[in-house]
mmCIF file of N, CA and C in Angstrom:
data_model
loop_
_atom_site.group_PDB
_atom_site.id
_atom_site.type_symbol
_atom_site.label_atom_id
_atom_site.label_comp_id
_atom_site.label_asym_id
_atom_site.label_seq_id
_atom_site.Cartn_x
_atom_site.Cartn_y
_atom_site.Cartn_z
ATOM 1 N N MET N 1 0.847 -1.175 0.083
ATOM 2 C CA MET N 1 0.004 -0.067 -0.180
ATOM 3 C C MET N 1 0.992 1.225 -0.056
ATOM 4 N N GLU N 2 0.578 2.210 -0.680
ATOM 5 C CA GLU N 2 1.377 3.657 -0.822
ATOM 6 C C GLU N 2 1.203 4.170 0.599
ATOM 7 N N ILE N 3 2.291 4.877 0.788
ATOM 8 C CA ILE N 3 2.471 5.477 2.152
ATOM 9 C C ILE N 3 1.399 6.652 2.562
ATOM 10 N N HIS N 4 0.854 7.375 1.347
ATOM 11 C CA HIS N 4 -0.012 8.356 1.426
ATOM 12 C C HIS N 4 -1.380 7.788 1.950
ATOM 13 N N LEU N 5 -1.591 6.583 1.904
ATOM 14 C CA LEU N 5 -2.688 5.787 2.242
ATOM 15 C C LEU N 5 -2.588 5.328 3.763
ATOM 16 N N TRP N 6 -1.438 4.738 4.067
ATOM 17 C CA TRP N 6 -1.417 4.351 5.441
ATOM 18 C C TRP N 6 -0.840 5.393 6.349
ATOM 19 N N TRP N 7 -0.255 6.543 6.008
ATOM 20 C CA TRP N 7 0.225 7.383 6.972
ATOM 21 C C TRP N 7 -0.853 7.957 7.769
ATOM 22 N N LEU N 8 -1.920 8.100 7.146
ATOM 23 C CA LEU N 8 -3.276 8.613 7.831
ATOM 24 C C LEU N 8 -3.565 7.753 9.098
ATOM 25 N N GLU N 9 -3.388 6.416 8.900
ATOM 26 C CA GLU N 9 -3.750 5.596 9.934
ATOM 27 C C GLU N 9 -2.350 5.436 11.059
ATOM 28 N N LEU N 10 -1.453 6.002 10.970
ATOM 29 C CA LEU N 10 -0.292 5.845 11.660
ATOM 30 C C LEU N 10 -0.472 6.618 13.024
ATOM 31 N N ASP N 11 -0.132 5.997 14.262
ATOM 32 C CA ASP N 11 -0.273 6.592 15.425
ATOM 33 C C ASP N 11 0.773 7.847 15.365
ATOM 34 N N LEU N 12 0.511 8.935 16.279
ATOM 35 C CA LEU N 12 1.273 10.057 16.511
ATOM 36 C C LEU N 12 2.712 9.862 16.868
ATOM 37 N N PRO N 13 2.927 8.909 17.983
ATOM 38 C CA PRO N 13 4.298 8.649 18.433
ATOM 39 C C PRO N 13 5.076 8.064 17.393
ATOM 40 N N ALA N 14 4.647 7.134 16.380
ATOM 41 C CA ALA N 14 5.220 6.657 15.142
ATOM 42 C C ALA N 14 5.700 7.779 14.307
ATOM 43 N N LYS N 15 4.668 8.369 14.107
ATOM 44 C CA LYS N 15 4.823 9.492 13.050
ATOM 45 C C LYS N 15 6.043 10.398 13.636
ATOM 46 N N GLN N 16 5.882 10.793 14.777
ATOM 47 C CA GLN N 16 7.087 11.686 15.352
ATOM 48 C C GLN N 16 8.474 11.021 15.285
ATOM 49 N N TRP N 17 8.496 9.919 15.668
ATOM 50 C CA TRP N 17 9.840 9.115 15.471
ATOM 51 C C TRP N 17 10.313 9.072 14.124
ATOM 52 N N LEU N 18 9.659 8.763 13.225
ATOM 53 C CA LEU N 18 9.810 8.615 11.825
ATOM 54 C C LEU N 18 10.193 10.120 11.197
ATOM 55 N N ARG N 19 9.741 11.092 11.687
ATOM 56 C CA ARG N 19 10.006 12.403 11.081
ATOM 57 C C ARG N 19 11.404 12.891 11.811
ATOM 58 N N GLU N 20 11.581 12.478 13.142
ATOM 59 C CA GLU N 20 12.652 12.958 13.881
ATOM 60 C C GLU N 20 13.981 11.910 13.319
ATOM 61 N N ASN N 21 13.887 10.821 12.542
ATOM 62 C CA ASN N 21 14.861 10.158 11.986
ATOM 63 C C ASN N 21 14.881 9.701 10.778
ATOM 64 N N VAL N 22 14.424 10.477 10.043
ATOM 65 C CA VAL N 22 14.301 10.323 8.571
ATOM 66 C C VAL N 22 15.411 9.760 7.831
ATOM 67 N N GLY N 23 15.384 8.863 7.208
ATOM 68 C CA GLY N 23 16.393 7.908 6.512
ATOM 69 C C GLY N 23 17.088 6.871 7.248
ATOM 70 N N ALA N 24 16.592 6.602 8.616
ATOM 71 C CA ALA N 24 17.060 5.668 9.448
ATOM 72 C C ALA N 24 17.252 4.226 9.001
ATOM 73 N N GLY N 25 18.456 3.545 8.903
ATOM 74 C CA GLY N 25 18.614 2.238 8.617
ATOM 75 C C GLY N 25 17.957 1.266 9.247
ATOM 76 N N THR N 26 17.682 1.520 10.467
ATOM 77 C CA THR N 26 16.710 0.527 11.221
ATOM 78 C C THR N 26 15.635 1.490 12.056
ATOM 79 N N VAL N 27 14.504 0.587 12.065
ATOM 80 C CA VAL N 27 13.446 1.569 12.640
ATOM 81 C C VAL N 27 13.238 0.618 14.084
ATOM 82 N N PRO N 28 12.874 1.214 15.146
ATOM 83 C CA PRO N 28 12.499 0.298 16.494
ATOM 84 C C PRO N 28 11.353 -0.245 16.128
ATOM 85 N N ASP N 29 11.128 -1.402 16.926
ATOM 86 C CA ASP N 29 10.227 -2.561 16.727
ATOM 87 C C ASP N 29 8.865 -1.905 17.159
ATOM 88 N N HIS N 30 8.538 -0.893 17.956
ATOM 89 C CA HIS N 30 7.329 -0.307 18.404
ATOM 90 C C HIS N 30 6.755 0.676 16.997
ATOM 91 N N VAL N 31 7.768 1.051 16.358
ATOM 92 C CA VAL N 31 7.406 1.885 15.055
ATOM 93 C C VAL N 31 7.043 0.918 14.064
ATOM 94 N N LEU N 32 7.863 -0.189 13.846
ATOM 95 C CA LEU N 32 7.654 -1.130 12.837
ATOM 96 C C LEU N 32 6.206 -1.620 12.952
ATOM 97 N N ALA N 33 5.864 -1.894 14.284
ATOM 98 C CA ALA N 33 4.406 -2.646 14.444
ATOM 99 C C ALA N 33 3.436 -1.699 14.188
ATOM 100 N N ALA N 34 3.872 -0.197 14.519
ATOM 101 C CA ALA N 34 2.527 0.760 14.052
ATOM 102 C C ALA N 34 2.503 0.828 12.654
ATOM 103 N N VAL N 35 3.711 0.733 11.881
ATOM 104 C CA VAL N 35 3.569 0.921 10.293
ATOM 105 C C VAL N 35 2.807 -0.325 9.816
ATOM 106 N N LEU N 36 3.056 -1.532 10.441
ATOM 107 C CA LEU N 36 2.409 -2.571 9.936
ATOM 108 C C LEU N 36 0.762 -2.597 10.337
ATOM 109 N N ALA N 37 0.575 -2.207 11.448
ATOM 110 C CA ALA N 37 -0.888 -1.971 12.028
ATOM 111 C C ALA N 37 -1.307 -0.912 11.078
ATOM 112 N N ALA N 38 -0.890 -0.037 10.479
ATOM 113 C CA ALA N 38 -1.743 1.072 9.583
ATOM 114 C C ALA N 38 -1.737 0.507 8.450
ATOM 115 N N GLY N 39 -1.212 -0.672 7.918
ATOM 116 C CA GLY N 39 -1.244 -1.026 6.597
ATOM 117 C C GLY N 39 -0.097 -0.914 5.735
ATOM 118 N N GLY N 40 1.033 -0.484 6.198
ATOM 119 C CA GLY N 40 2.444 -0.307 5.471
ATOM 120 C C GLY N 40 3.105 -1.520 5.439
ATOM 121 N N GLU N 41 4.174 -1.412 4.605
ATOM 122 C CA GLU N 41 5.035 -2.836 4.604
ATOM 123 C C GLU N 41 6.337 -2.396 5.027
ATOM 124 N N VAL N 42 7.214 -3.263 5.678
ATOM 125 C CA VAL N 42 8.783 -3.139 6.150
ATOM 126 C C VAL N 42 9.385 -4.007 5.392
ATOM 127 N N VAL N 43 10.565 -3.624 4.839
ATOM 128 C CA VAL N 43 11.528 -4.491 4.130
ATOM 129 C C VAL N 43 12.891 -4.226 4.827
ATOM 130 N N GLY N 44 13.452 -5.165 5.458
ATOM 131 C CA GLY N 44 14.973 -5.056 5.621
ATOM 132 C C GLY N 44 14.705 -4.232 7.158
ATOM 133 N N GLY N 45 13.816 -4.076 7.927
ATOM 134 C CA GLY N 45 13.694 -3.293 9.158
ATOM 135 C C GLY N 45 13.523 -1.667 8.973
ATOM 136 N N THR N 46 13.434 -1.584 7.754
ATOM 137 C CA THR N 46 13.389 -0.018 7.630
ATOM 138 C C THR N 46 12.295 0.235 6.622
ATOM 139 N N LEU N 47 12.191 1.427 6.069
ATOM 140 C CA LEU N 47 11.132 1.958 4.942
ATOM 141 C C LEU N 47 11.994 2.052 3.765
ATOM 142 N N THR N 48 11.168 2.325 2.572
ATOM 143 C CA THR N 48 11.713 2.499 1.287
ATOM 144 C C THR N 48 12.256 3.907 1.172
ATOM 145 N N GLU N 49 13.184 4.339 0.130
ATOM 146 C CA GLU N 49 13.631 5.550 -0.179
ATOM 147 C C GLU N 49 12.634 6.371 -0.455
ATOM 148 N N ARG N 50 11.640 5.744 -1.213
ATOM 149 C CA ARG N 50 10.181 6.646 -1.706
ATOM 150 C C ARG N 50 9.410 7.124 -0.505
ATOM 151 N N GLU N 51 9.136 6.311 0.417
ATOM 152 C CA GLU N 51 8.552 6.525 1.983
ATOM 153 C C GLU N 51 9.195 7.471 2.710
ATOM 154 N N TRP N 52 10.662 7.464 2.743
ATOM 155 C CA TRP N 52 11.473 8.372 3.530
ATOM 156 C C TRP N 52 11.049 9.772 3.014
ATOM 157 N N GLY N 53 11.182 9.784 1.585
ATOM 158 C CA GLY N 53 11.007 10.933 0.852
ATOM 159 C C GLY N 53 9.588 11.761 1.367
ATOM 160 N N PHE N 54 8.636 10.949 1.059
ATOM 161 C CA PHE N 54 7.397 11.322 1.362
ATOM 162 C C PHE N 54 7.124 11.771 2.969
ATOM 163 N N ILE N 55 7.824 10.939 3.925
ATOM 164 C CA ILE N 55 7.847 11.514 5.282
ATOM 165 C C ILE N 55 8.686 13.001 5.262
ATOM 166 N N GLU N 56 9.758 13.136 4.750
ATOM 167 C CA GLU N 56 10.489 14.361 4.483
ATOM 168 C C GLU N 56 9.722 15.548 4.113
ATOM 169 N N THR N 57 9.125 15.334 2.914
ATOM 170 C CA THR N 57 8.596 16.332 2.031
ATOM 171 C C THR N 57 7.067 16.764 2.038
ATOM 172 N N GLN N 58 6.451 15.509 2.550
ATOM 173 C CA GLN N 58 5.027 15.642 2.504
ATOM 174 C C GLN N 58 4.229 15.394 3.677
ATOM 175 N N SER N 59 4.797 14.596 4.636
ATOM 176 C CA SER N 59 4.104 14.051 5.723
ATOM 177 C C SER N 59 2.850 15.097 6.521
ATOM 178 N N GLU N 60 3.457 16.145 6.635
ATOM 179 C CA GLU N 60 2.811 17.184 7.583
ATOM 180 C C GLU N 60 1.712 17.633 6.856
ATOM 181 N N PHE N 61 1.702 17.626 5.483
ATOM 182 C CA PHE N 61 0.505 18.029 4.886
ATOM 183 C C PHE N 61 -0.733 17.322 4.937
ATOM 184 N N VAL N 62 -0.352 16.014 5.227
ATOM 185 C CA VAL N 62 -1.702 15.012 5.141
ATOM 186 C C VAL N 62 -2.185 14.567 6.525
ATOM 187 N N ASP N 63 -1.526 15.295 7.745
ATOM 188 C CA ASP N 63 -1.837 14.881 9.143
ATOM 189 C C ASP N 63 -3.264 15.221 9.499
#
């Protein structure tokens, strides 16, 4: 599922962590669990380059 669809379902603490740690090579388990619960996918313990780009440039516009 595209990030712009699951981002709206993501809980606030996970959003804050992702915004503060854009591009992280690994994401904590509680954030990964929130991403999966919202409908996102995780590959290799982190997000894709495209998802990080969305978080960095557009995430606040869709909150």
